Coordinates of N, CA and C in Angstrom, one line a residue:
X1470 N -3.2 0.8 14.4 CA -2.6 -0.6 14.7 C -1.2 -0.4 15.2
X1471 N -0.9 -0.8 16.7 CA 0.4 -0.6 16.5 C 0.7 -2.2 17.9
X1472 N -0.4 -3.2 18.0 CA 0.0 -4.0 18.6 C 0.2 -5.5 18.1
X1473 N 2.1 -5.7 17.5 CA 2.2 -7.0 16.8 C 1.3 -8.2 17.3
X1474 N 0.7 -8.5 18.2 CA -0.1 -10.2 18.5 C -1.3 -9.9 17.9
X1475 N -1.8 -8.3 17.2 CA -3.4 -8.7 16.8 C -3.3 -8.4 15.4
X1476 N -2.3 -8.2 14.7 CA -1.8 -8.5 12.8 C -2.5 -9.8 12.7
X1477 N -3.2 -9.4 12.2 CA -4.0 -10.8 10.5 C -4.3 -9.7 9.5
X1478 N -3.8 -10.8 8.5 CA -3.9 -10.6 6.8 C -5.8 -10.2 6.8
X1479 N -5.8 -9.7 5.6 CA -7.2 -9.7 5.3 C -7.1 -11.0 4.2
X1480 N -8.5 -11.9 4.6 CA -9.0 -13.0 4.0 C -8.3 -12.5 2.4
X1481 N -7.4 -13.9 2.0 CA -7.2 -13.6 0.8 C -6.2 -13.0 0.1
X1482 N -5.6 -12.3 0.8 CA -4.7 -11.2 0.7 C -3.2 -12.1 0.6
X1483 N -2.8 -12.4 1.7 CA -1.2 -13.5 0.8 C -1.7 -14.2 -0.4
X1484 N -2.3 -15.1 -0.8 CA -3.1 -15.4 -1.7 C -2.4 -14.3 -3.2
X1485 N -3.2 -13.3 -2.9 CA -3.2 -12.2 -3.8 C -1.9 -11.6 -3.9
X1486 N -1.6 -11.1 -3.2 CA -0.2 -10.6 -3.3 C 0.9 -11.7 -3.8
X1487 N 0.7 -13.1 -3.8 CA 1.4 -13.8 -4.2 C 1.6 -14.0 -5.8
X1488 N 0.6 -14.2 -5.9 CA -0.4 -14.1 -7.5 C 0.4 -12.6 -8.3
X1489 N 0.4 -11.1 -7.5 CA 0.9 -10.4 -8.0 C 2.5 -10.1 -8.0
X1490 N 3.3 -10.7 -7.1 CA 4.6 -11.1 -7.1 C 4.8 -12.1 -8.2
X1491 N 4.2 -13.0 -8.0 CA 4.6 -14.1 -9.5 C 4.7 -13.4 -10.7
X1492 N 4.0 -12.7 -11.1 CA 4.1 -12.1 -12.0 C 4.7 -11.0 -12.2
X1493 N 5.6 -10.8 -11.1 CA 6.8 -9.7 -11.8 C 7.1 -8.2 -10.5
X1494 N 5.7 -8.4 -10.1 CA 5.3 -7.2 -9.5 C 6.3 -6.9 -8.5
X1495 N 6.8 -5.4 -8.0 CA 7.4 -6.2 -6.6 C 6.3 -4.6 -5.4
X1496 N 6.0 -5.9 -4.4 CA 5.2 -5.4 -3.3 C 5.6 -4.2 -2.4
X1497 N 5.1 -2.9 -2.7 CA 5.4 -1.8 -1.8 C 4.5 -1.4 -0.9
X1498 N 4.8 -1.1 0.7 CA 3.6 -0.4 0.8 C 3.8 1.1 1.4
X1499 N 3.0 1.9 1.3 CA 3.1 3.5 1.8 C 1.7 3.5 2.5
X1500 N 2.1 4.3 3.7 CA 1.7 3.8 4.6 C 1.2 5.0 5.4
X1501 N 0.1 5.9 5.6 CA -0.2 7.2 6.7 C 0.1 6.3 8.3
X1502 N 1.1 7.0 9.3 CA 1.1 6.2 10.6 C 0.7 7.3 11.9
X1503 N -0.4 8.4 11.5 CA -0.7 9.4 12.0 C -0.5 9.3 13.9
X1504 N -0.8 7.8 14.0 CA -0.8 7.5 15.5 C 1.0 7.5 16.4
X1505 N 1.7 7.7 15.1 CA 3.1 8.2 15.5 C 2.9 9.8 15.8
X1506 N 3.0 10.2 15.3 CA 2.6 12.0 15.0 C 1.7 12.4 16.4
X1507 N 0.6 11.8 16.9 CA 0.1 12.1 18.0 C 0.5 11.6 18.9
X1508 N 1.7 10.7 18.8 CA 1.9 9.7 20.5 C 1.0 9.2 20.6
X1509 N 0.6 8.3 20.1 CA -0.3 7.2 20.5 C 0.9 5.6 20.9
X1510 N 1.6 5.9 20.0 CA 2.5 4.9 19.4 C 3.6 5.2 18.9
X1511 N 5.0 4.5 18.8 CA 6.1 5.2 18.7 C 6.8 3.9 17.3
X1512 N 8.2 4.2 17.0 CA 8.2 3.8 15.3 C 8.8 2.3 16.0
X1513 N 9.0 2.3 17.1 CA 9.6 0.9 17.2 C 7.8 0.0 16.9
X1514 N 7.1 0.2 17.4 CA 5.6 -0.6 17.7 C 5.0 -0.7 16.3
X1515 N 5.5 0.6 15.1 CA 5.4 0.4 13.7 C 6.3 -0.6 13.1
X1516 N 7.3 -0.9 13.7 CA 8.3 -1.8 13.2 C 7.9 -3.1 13.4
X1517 N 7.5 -3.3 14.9 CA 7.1 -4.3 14.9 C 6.1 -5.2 14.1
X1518 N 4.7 -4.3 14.2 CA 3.6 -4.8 13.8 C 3.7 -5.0 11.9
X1519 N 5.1 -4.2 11.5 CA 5.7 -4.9 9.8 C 6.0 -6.2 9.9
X1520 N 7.0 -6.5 11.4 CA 7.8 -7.4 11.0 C 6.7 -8.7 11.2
X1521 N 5.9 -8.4 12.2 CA 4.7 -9.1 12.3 C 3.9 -9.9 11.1
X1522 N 3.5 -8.6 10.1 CA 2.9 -8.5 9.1 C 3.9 -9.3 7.9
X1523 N 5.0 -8.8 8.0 CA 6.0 -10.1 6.8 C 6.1 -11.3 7.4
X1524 N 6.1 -11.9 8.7 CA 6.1 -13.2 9.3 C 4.9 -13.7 8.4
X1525 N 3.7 -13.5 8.6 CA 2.2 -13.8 8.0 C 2.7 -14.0 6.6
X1526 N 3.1 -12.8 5.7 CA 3.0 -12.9 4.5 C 4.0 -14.1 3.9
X1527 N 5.0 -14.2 4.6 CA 5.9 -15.1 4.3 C 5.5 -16.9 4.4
X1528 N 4.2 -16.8 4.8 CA 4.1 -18.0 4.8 C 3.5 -18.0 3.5
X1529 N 3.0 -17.0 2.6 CA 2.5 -17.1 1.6 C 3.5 -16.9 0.3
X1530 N 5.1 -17.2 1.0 CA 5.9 -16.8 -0.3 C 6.2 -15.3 -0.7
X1531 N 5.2 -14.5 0.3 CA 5.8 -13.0 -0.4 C 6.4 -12.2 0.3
X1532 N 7.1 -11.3 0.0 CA 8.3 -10.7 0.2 C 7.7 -8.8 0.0
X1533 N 7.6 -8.0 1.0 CA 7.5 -7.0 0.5 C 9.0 -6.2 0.7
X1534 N 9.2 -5.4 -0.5 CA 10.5 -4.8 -1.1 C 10.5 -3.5 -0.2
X1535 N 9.5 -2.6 -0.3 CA 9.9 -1.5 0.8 C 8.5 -1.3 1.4
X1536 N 8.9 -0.1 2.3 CA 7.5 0.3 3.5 C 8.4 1.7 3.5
X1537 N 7.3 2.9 2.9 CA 7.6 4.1 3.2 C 6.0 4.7 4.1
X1538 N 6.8 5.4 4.9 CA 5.3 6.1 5.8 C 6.0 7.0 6.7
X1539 N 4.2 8.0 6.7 CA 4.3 9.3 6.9 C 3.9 8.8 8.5
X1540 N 4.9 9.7 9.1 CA 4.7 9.3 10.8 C 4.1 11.1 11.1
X1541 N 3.0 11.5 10.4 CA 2.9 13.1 11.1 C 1.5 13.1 11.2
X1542 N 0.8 14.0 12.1 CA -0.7 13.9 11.7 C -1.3 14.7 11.0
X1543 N -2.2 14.8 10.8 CA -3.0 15.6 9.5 C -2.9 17.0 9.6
X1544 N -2.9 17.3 11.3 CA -2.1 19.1 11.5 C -0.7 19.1 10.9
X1545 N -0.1 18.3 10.7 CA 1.0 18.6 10.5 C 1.0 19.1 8.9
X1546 N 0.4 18.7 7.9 CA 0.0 19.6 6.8 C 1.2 18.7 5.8
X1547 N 1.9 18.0 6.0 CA 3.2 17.3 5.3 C 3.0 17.3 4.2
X1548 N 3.8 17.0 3.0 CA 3.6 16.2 1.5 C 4.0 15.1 1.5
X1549 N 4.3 14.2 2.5 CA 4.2 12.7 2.6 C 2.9 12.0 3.1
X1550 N 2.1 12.8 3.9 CA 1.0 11.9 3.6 C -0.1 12.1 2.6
X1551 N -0.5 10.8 2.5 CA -2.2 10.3 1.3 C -2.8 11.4 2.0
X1552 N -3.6 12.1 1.3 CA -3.4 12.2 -0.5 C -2.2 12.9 -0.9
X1553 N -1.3 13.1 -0.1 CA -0.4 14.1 -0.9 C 0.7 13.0 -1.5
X1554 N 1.7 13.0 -2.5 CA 2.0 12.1 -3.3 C 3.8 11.9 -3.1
X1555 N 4.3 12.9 -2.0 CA 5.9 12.5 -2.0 C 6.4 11.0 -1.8
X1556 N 5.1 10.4 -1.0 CA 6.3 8.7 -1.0 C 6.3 7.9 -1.8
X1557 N 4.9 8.2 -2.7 CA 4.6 7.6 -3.9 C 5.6 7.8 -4.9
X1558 N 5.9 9.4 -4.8 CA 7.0 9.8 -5.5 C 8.7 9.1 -5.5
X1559 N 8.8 8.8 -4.2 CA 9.5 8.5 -3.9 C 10.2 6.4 -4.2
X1560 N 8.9 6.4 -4.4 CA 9.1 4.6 -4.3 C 8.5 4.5 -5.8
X1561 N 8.6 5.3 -6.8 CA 8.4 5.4 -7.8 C 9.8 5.5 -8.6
X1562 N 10.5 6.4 -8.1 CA 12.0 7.2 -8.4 C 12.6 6.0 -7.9
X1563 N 12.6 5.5 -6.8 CA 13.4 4.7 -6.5 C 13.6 3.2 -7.1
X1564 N 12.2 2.8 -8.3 CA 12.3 1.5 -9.2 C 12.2 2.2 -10.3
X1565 N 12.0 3.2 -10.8 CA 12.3 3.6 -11.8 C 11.3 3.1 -12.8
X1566 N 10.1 3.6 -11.7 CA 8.5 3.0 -12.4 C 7.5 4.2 -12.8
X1567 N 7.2 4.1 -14.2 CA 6.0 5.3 -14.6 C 4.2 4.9 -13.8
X1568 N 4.1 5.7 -12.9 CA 2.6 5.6 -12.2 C 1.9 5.0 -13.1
X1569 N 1.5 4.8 -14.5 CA 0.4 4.5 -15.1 C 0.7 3.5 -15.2
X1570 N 1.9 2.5 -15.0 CA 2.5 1.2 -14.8 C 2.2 0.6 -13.9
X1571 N 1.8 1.0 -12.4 CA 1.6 0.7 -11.2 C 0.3 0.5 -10.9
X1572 N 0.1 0.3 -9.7 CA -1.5 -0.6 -9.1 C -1.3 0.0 -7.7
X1573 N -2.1 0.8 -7.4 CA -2.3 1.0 -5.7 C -3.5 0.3 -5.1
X1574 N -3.2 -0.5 -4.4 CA -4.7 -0.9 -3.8 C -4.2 -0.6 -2.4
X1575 N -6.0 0.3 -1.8 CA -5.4 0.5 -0.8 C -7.2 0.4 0.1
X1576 N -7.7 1.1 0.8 CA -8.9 1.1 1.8 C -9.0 2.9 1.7
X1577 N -8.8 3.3 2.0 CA -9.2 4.8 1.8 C -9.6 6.1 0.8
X1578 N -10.8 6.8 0.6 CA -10.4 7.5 -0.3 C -9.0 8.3 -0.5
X1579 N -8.5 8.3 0.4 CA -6.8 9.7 0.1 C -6.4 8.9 -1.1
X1580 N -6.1 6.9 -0.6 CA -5.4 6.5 -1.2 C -5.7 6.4 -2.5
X1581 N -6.7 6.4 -3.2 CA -7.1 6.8 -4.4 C -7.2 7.9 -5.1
X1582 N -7.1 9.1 -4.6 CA -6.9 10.4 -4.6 C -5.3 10.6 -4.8
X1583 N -4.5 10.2 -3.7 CA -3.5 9.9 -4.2 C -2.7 9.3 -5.9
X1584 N -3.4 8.3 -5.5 CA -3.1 7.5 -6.5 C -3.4 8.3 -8.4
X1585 N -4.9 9.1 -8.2 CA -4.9 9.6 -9.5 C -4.3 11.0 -9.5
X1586 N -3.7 11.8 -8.3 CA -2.6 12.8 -8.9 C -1.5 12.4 -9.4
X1587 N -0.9 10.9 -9.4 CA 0.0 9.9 -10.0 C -0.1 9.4 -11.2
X1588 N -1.7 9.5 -11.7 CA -1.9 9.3 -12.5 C -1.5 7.6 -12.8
X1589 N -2.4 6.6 -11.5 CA -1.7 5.2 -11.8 C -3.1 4.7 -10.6
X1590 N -3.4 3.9 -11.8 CA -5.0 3.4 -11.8 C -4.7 3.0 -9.9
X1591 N -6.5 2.6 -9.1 CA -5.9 2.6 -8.0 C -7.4 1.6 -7.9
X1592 N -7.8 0.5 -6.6 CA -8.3 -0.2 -6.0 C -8.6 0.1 -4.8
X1593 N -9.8 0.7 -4.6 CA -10.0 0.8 -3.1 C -11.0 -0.6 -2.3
X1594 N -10.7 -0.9 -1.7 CA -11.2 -2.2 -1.0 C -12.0 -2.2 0.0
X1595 N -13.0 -2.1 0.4 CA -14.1 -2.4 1.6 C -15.1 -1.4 1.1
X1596 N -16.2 -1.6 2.2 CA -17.4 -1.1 1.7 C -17.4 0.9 1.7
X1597 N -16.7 1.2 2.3 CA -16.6 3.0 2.1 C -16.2 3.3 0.4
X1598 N -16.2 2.7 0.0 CA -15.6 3.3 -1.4 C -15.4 4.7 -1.7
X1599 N -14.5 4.6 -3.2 CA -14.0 5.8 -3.2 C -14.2 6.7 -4.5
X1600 N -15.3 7.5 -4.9 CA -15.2 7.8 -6.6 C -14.4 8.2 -7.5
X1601 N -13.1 8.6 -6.7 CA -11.8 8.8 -7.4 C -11.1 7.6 -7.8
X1602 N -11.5 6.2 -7.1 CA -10.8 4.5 -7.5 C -11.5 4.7 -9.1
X1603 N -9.6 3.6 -9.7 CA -10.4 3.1 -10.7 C -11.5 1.9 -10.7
X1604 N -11.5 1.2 -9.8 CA -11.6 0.0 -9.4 C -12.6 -0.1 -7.5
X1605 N -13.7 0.0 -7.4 CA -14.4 -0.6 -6.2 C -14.3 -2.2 -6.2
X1606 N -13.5 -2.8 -4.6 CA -13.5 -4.1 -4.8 C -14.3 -4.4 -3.2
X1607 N -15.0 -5.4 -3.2 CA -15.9 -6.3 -2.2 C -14.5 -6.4 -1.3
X1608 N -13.3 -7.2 -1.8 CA -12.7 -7.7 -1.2 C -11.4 -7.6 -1.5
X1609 N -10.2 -8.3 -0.7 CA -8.6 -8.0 -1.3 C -8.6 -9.0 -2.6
X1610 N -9.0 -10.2 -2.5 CA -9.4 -11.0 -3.6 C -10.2 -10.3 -5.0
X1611 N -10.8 -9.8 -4.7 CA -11.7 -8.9 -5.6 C -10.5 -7.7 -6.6
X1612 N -9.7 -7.4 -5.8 CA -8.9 -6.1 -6.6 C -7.9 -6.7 -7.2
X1613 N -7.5 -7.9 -6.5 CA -6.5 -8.6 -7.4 C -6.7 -8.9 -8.3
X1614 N -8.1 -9.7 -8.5 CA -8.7 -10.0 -10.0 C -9.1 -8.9 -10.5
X1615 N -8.9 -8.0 -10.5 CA -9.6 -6.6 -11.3 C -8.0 -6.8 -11.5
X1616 N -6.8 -6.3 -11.1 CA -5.4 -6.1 -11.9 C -4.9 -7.0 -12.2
X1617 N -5.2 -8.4 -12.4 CA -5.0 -9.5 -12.9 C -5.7 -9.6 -14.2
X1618 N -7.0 -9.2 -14.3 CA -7.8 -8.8 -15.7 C -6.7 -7.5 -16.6
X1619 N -6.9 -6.5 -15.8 CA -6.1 -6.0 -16.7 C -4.7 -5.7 -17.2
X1620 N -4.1 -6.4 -16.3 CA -3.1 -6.8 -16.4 C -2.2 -7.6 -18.1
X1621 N -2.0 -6.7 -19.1 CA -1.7 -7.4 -20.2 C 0.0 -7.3 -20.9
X1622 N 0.9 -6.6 -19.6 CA 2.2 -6.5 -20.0 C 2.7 -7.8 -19.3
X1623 N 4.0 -7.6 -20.1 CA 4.9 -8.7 -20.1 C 5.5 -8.6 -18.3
X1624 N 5.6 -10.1 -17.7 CA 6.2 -10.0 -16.2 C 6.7 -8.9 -15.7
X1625 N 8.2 -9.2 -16.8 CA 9.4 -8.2 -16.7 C 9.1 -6.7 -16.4
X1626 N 7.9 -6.3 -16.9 CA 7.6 -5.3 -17.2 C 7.0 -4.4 -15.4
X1627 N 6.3 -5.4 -15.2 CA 5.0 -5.0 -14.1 C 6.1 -4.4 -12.9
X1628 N 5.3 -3.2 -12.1 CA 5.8 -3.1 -11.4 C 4.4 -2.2 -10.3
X1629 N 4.2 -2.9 -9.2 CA 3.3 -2.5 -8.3 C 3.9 -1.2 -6.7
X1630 N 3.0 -0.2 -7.0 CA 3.0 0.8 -6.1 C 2.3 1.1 -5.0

């Protein structure tokens, strides 16, 4: 994805992320951008297609706090990208949040592979699922109410990865 005019939310999704901002969460996303790493695409057209993507969300009230991502490709062998765990690490250190406090929802198996070397339950969304997710969801609506179910600490507390 690196063309801002064809960004749409997935059905549901402001909705959801709104629902998990109310409650304390604050919205991160980490991000593989492999199509940087090959020249496909360069970090200004990744910039864009965020700012894109926060325009949309904002009409839903939500605010995402950071965007870390691995611009290399899979030759490149890095420990920033899914499944390897440095940015997770990173945006973890940087709120000062224990992984088993956090919620990854993401579409890929890495991201859930990821997510359980972090040891911080994870949501994989669309029909490829993942057997390392804690959580198989139909939909982005679907994972939200899975971490809304289990969801039993105090606001203050929550904090999303």
């Amino acid at each position: 994805l690196h063309e801002p005019e064809r960004v749409e939310l997935l059905p549901g999704s402001g909705e959801g992320l709104a629902a998990l901002q109310a409650l304390g969460f604050q919205l991160v996303v980490v991000t593989n951008q492999q199509g940087i790493g090959l020249g496909y695409y360069g970090t200004r057209e990744f910039i864009a297609v965020n700012q894109a993507m926060f325009r949309l969300l904002a009409r839903h009230g939500v605010k995402v706090s950071r965007v870390y991502y691995c611009p290399h490709s899979m030759a490149d062998e890095c420990r920033c990208r899914k499944p390897e765990t440095l940015l997770l690490e990173r945006a973890l250190q940087y709120y000062g949040a224990r992984a088993e406090m956090c919620y990854l929802i993401g579409d890929e198996d890495s991201d859930a592979e990821a997510a359980a070397r972090l040891g911080c339950p994870s949501v994989v969304v669309g029909p490829r699922g993942s057997a390392r997710a804690s959580y198989q969801a139909a939909s982005f609506a679907d994972a939200v109410a899975w971490v809304l179910r289990r969801e039993q600490r105090a606001p203050a507390e929550a904090a999303a990865c």
